[in-house]
CSV table of N, CA and C in Angstrom, one decimal:
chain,number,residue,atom,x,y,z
A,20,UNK,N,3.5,-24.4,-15.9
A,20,UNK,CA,4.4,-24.1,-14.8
A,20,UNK,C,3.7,-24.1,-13.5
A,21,UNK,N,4.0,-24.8,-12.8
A,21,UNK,CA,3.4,-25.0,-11.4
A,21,UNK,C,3.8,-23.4,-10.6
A,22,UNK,N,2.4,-23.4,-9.4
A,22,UNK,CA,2.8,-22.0,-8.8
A,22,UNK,C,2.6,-20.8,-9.4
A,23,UNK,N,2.0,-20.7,-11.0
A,23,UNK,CA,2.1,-19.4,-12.0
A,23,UNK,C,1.1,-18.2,-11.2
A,24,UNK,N,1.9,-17.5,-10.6
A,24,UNK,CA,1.4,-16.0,-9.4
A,24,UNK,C,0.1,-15.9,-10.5
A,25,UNK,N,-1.0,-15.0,-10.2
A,25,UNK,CA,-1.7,-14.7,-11.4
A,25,UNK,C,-1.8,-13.1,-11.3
A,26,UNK,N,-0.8,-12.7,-10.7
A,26,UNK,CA,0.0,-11.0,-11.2
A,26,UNK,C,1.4,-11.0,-10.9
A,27,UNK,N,2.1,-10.5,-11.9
A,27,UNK,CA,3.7,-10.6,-11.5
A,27,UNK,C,3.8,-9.7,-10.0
A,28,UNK,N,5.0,-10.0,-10.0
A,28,UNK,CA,5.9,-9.4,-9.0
A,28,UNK,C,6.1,-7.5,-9.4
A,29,UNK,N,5.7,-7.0,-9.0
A,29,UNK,CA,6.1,-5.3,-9.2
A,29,UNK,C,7.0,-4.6,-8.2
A,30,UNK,N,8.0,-4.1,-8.7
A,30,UNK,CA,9.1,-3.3,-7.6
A,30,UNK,C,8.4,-1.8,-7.6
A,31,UNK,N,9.0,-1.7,-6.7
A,31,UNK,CA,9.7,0.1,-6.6
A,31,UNK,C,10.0,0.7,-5.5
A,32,UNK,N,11.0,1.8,-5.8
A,32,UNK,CA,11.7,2.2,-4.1
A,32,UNK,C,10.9,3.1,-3.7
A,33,UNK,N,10.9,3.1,-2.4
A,33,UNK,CA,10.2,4.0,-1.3
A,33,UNK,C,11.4,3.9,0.1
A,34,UNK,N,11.8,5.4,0.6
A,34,UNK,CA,12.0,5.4,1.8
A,34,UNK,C,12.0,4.5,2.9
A,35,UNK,N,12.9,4.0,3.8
A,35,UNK,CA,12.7,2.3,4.4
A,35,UNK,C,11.8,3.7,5.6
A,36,UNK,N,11.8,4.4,6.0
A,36,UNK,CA,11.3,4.6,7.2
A,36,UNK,C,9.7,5.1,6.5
A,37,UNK,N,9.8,5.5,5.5
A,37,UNK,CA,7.9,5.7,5.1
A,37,UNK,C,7.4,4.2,4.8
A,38,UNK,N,8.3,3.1,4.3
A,38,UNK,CA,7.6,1.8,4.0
A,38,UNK,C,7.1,1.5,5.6
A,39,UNK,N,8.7,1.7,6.2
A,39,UNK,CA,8.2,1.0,7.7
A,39,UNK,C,6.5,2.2,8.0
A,40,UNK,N,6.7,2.8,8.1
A,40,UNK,CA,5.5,3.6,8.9
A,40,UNK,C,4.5,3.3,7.9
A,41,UNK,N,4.5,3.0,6.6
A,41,UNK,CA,3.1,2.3,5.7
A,41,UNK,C,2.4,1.4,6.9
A,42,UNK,N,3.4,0.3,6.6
A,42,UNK,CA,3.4,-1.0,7.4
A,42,UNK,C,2.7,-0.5,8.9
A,43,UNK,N,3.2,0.2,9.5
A,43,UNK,CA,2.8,0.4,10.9
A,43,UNK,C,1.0,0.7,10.7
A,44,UNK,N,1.0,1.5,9.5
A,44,UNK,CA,-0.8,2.5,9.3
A,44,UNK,C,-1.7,1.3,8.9
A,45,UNK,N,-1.2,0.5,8.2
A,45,UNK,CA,-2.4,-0.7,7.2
A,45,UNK,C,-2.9,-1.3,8.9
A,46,UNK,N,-4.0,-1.5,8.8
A,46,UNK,CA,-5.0,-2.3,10.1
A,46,UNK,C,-4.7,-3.9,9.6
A,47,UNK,N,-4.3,-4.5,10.9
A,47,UNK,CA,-4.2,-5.6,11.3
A,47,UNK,C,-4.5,-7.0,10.0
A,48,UNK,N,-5.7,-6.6,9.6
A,48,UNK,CA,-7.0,-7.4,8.9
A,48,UNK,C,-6.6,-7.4,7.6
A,49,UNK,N,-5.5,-6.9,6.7
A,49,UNK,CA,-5.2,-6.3,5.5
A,49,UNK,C,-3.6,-6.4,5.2
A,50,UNK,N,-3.0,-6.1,4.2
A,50,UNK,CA,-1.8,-5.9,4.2
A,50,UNK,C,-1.3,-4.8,3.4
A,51,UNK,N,-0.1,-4.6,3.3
A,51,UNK,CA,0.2,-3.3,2.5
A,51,UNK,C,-0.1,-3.4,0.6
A,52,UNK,N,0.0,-4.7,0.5
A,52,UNK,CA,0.0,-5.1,-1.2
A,52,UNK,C,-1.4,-5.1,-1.4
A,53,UNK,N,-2.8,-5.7,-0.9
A,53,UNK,CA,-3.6,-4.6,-1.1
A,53,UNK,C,-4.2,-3.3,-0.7
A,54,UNK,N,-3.6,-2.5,-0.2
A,54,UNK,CA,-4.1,-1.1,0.2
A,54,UNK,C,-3.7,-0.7,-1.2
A,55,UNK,N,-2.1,-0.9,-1.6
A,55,UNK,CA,-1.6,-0.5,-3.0
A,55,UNK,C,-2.3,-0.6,-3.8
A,56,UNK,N,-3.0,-1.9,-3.8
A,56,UNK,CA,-3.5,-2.4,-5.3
A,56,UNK,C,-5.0,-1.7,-5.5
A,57,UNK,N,-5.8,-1.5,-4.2
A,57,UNK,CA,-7.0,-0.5,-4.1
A,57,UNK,C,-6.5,0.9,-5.2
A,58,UNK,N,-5.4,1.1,-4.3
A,58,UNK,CA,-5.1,2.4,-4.7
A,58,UNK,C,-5.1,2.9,-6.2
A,59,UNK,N,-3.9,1.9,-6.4
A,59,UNK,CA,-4.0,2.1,-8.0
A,59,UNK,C,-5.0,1.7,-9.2
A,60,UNK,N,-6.3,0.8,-8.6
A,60,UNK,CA,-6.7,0.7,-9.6
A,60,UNK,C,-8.0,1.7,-9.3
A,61,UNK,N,-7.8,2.4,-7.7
A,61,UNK,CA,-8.6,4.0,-7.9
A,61,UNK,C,-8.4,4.8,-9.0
A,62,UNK,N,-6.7,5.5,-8.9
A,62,UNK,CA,-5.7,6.0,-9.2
A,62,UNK,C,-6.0,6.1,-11.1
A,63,UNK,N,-6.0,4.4,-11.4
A,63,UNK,CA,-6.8,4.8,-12.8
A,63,UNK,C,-8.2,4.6,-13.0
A,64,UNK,N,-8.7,5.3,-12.6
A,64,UNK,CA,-10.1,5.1,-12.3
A,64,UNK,C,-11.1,3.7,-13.0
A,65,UNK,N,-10.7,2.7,-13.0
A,65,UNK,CA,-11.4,1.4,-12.7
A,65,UNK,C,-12.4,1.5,-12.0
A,66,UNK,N,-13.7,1.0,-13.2
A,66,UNK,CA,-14.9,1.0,-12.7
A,66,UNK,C,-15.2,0.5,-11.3
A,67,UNK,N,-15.9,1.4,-10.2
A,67,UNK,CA,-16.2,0.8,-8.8
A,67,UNK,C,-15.0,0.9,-8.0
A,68,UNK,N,-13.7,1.2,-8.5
A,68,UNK,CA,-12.8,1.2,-7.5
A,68,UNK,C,-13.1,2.2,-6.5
A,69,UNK,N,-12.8,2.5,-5.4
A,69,UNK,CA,-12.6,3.3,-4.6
A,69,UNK,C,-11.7,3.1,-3.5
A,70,UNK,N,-11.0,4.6,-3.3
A,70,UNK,CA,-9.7,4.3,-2.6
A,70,UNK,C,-9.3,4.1,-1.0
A,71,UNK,N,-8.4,3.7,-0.7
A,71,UNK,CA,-8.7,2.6,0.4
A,71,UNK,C,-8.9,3.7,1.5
A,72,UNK,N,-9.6,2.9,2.7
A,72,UNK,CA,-9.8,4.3,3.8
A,72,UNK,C,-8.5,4.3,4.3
A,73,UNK,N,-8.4,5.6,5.1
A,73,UNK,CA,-7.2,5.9,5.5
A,73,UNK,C,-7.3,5.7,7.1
A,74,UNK,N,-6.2,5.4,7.5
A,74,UNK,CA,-6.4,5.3,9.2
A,74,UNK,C,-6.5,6.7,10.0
A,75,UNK,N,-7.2,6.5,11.1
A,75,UNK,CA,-6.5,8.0,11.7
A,75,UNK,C,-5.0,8.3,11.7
A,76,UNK,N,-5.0,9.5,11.8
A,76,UNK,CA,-3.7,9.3,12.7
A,76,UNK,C,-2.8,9.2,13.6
A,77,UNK,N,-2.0,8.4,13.8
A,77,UNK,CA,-0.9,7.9,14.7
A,77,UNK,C,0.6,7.9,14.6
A,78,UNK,N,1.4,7.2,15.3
A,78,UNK,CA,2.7,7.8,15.5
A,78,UNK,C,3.6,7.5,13.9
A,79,UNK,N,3.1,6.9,13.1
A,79,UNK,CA,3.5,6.8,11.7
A,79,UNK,C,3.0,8.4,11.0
A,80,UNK,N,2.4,9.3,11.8
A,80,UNK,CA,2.4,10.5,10.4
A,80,UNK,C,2.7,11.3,10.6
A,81,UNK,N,4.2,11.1,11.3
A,81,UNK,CA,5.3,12.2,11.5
A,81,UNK,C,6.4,11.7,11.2
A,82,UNK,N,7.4,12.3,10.3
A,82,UNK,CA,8.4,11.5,10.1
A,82,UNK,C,9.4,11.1,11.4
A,83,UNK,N,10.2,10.3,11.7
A,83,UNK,CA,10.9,10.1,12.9
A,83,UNK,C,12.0,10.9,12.9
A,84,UNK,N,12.7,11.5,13.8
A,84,UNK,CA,13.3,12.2,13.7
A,84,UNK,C,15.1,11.7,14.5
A,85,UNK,N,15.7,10.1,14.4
A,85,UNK,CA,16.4,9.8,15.0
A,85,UNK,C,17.1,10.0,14.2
């Protein structure tokens, strides 16, 4: 099969305004699908993993209040 991803597709819900504020935290250079994937293969502790750095904080680590 042409195009075969070499990891599926994985869902799951999150709040649209904590996704958006994820999105806002991940640095420029990176994206949110690997911060995730760091995370969880911290999360089950996979040899060498370690979990992703966190940004300071900024205007994503308050929830919005509109």
């Amino acid at each position: 099969m042409p195009n075969q991803p070499k990891t599926p597709v994985s869902r799951f819900r999150i709040d649209a305004e904590l996704w958006q504020a994820f999105g806002d935290a991940v640095p420029d250079d990176t994206d949110r699908s690997d911060v995730l994937r760091r995370y969880v293969a911290y999360y089950c502790r996979r040899p060498g993993a370690k979990p992703p750095e966190r940004p300071p904080a900024g205007p994503w680590s308050e929830p919005s209040t509109d």
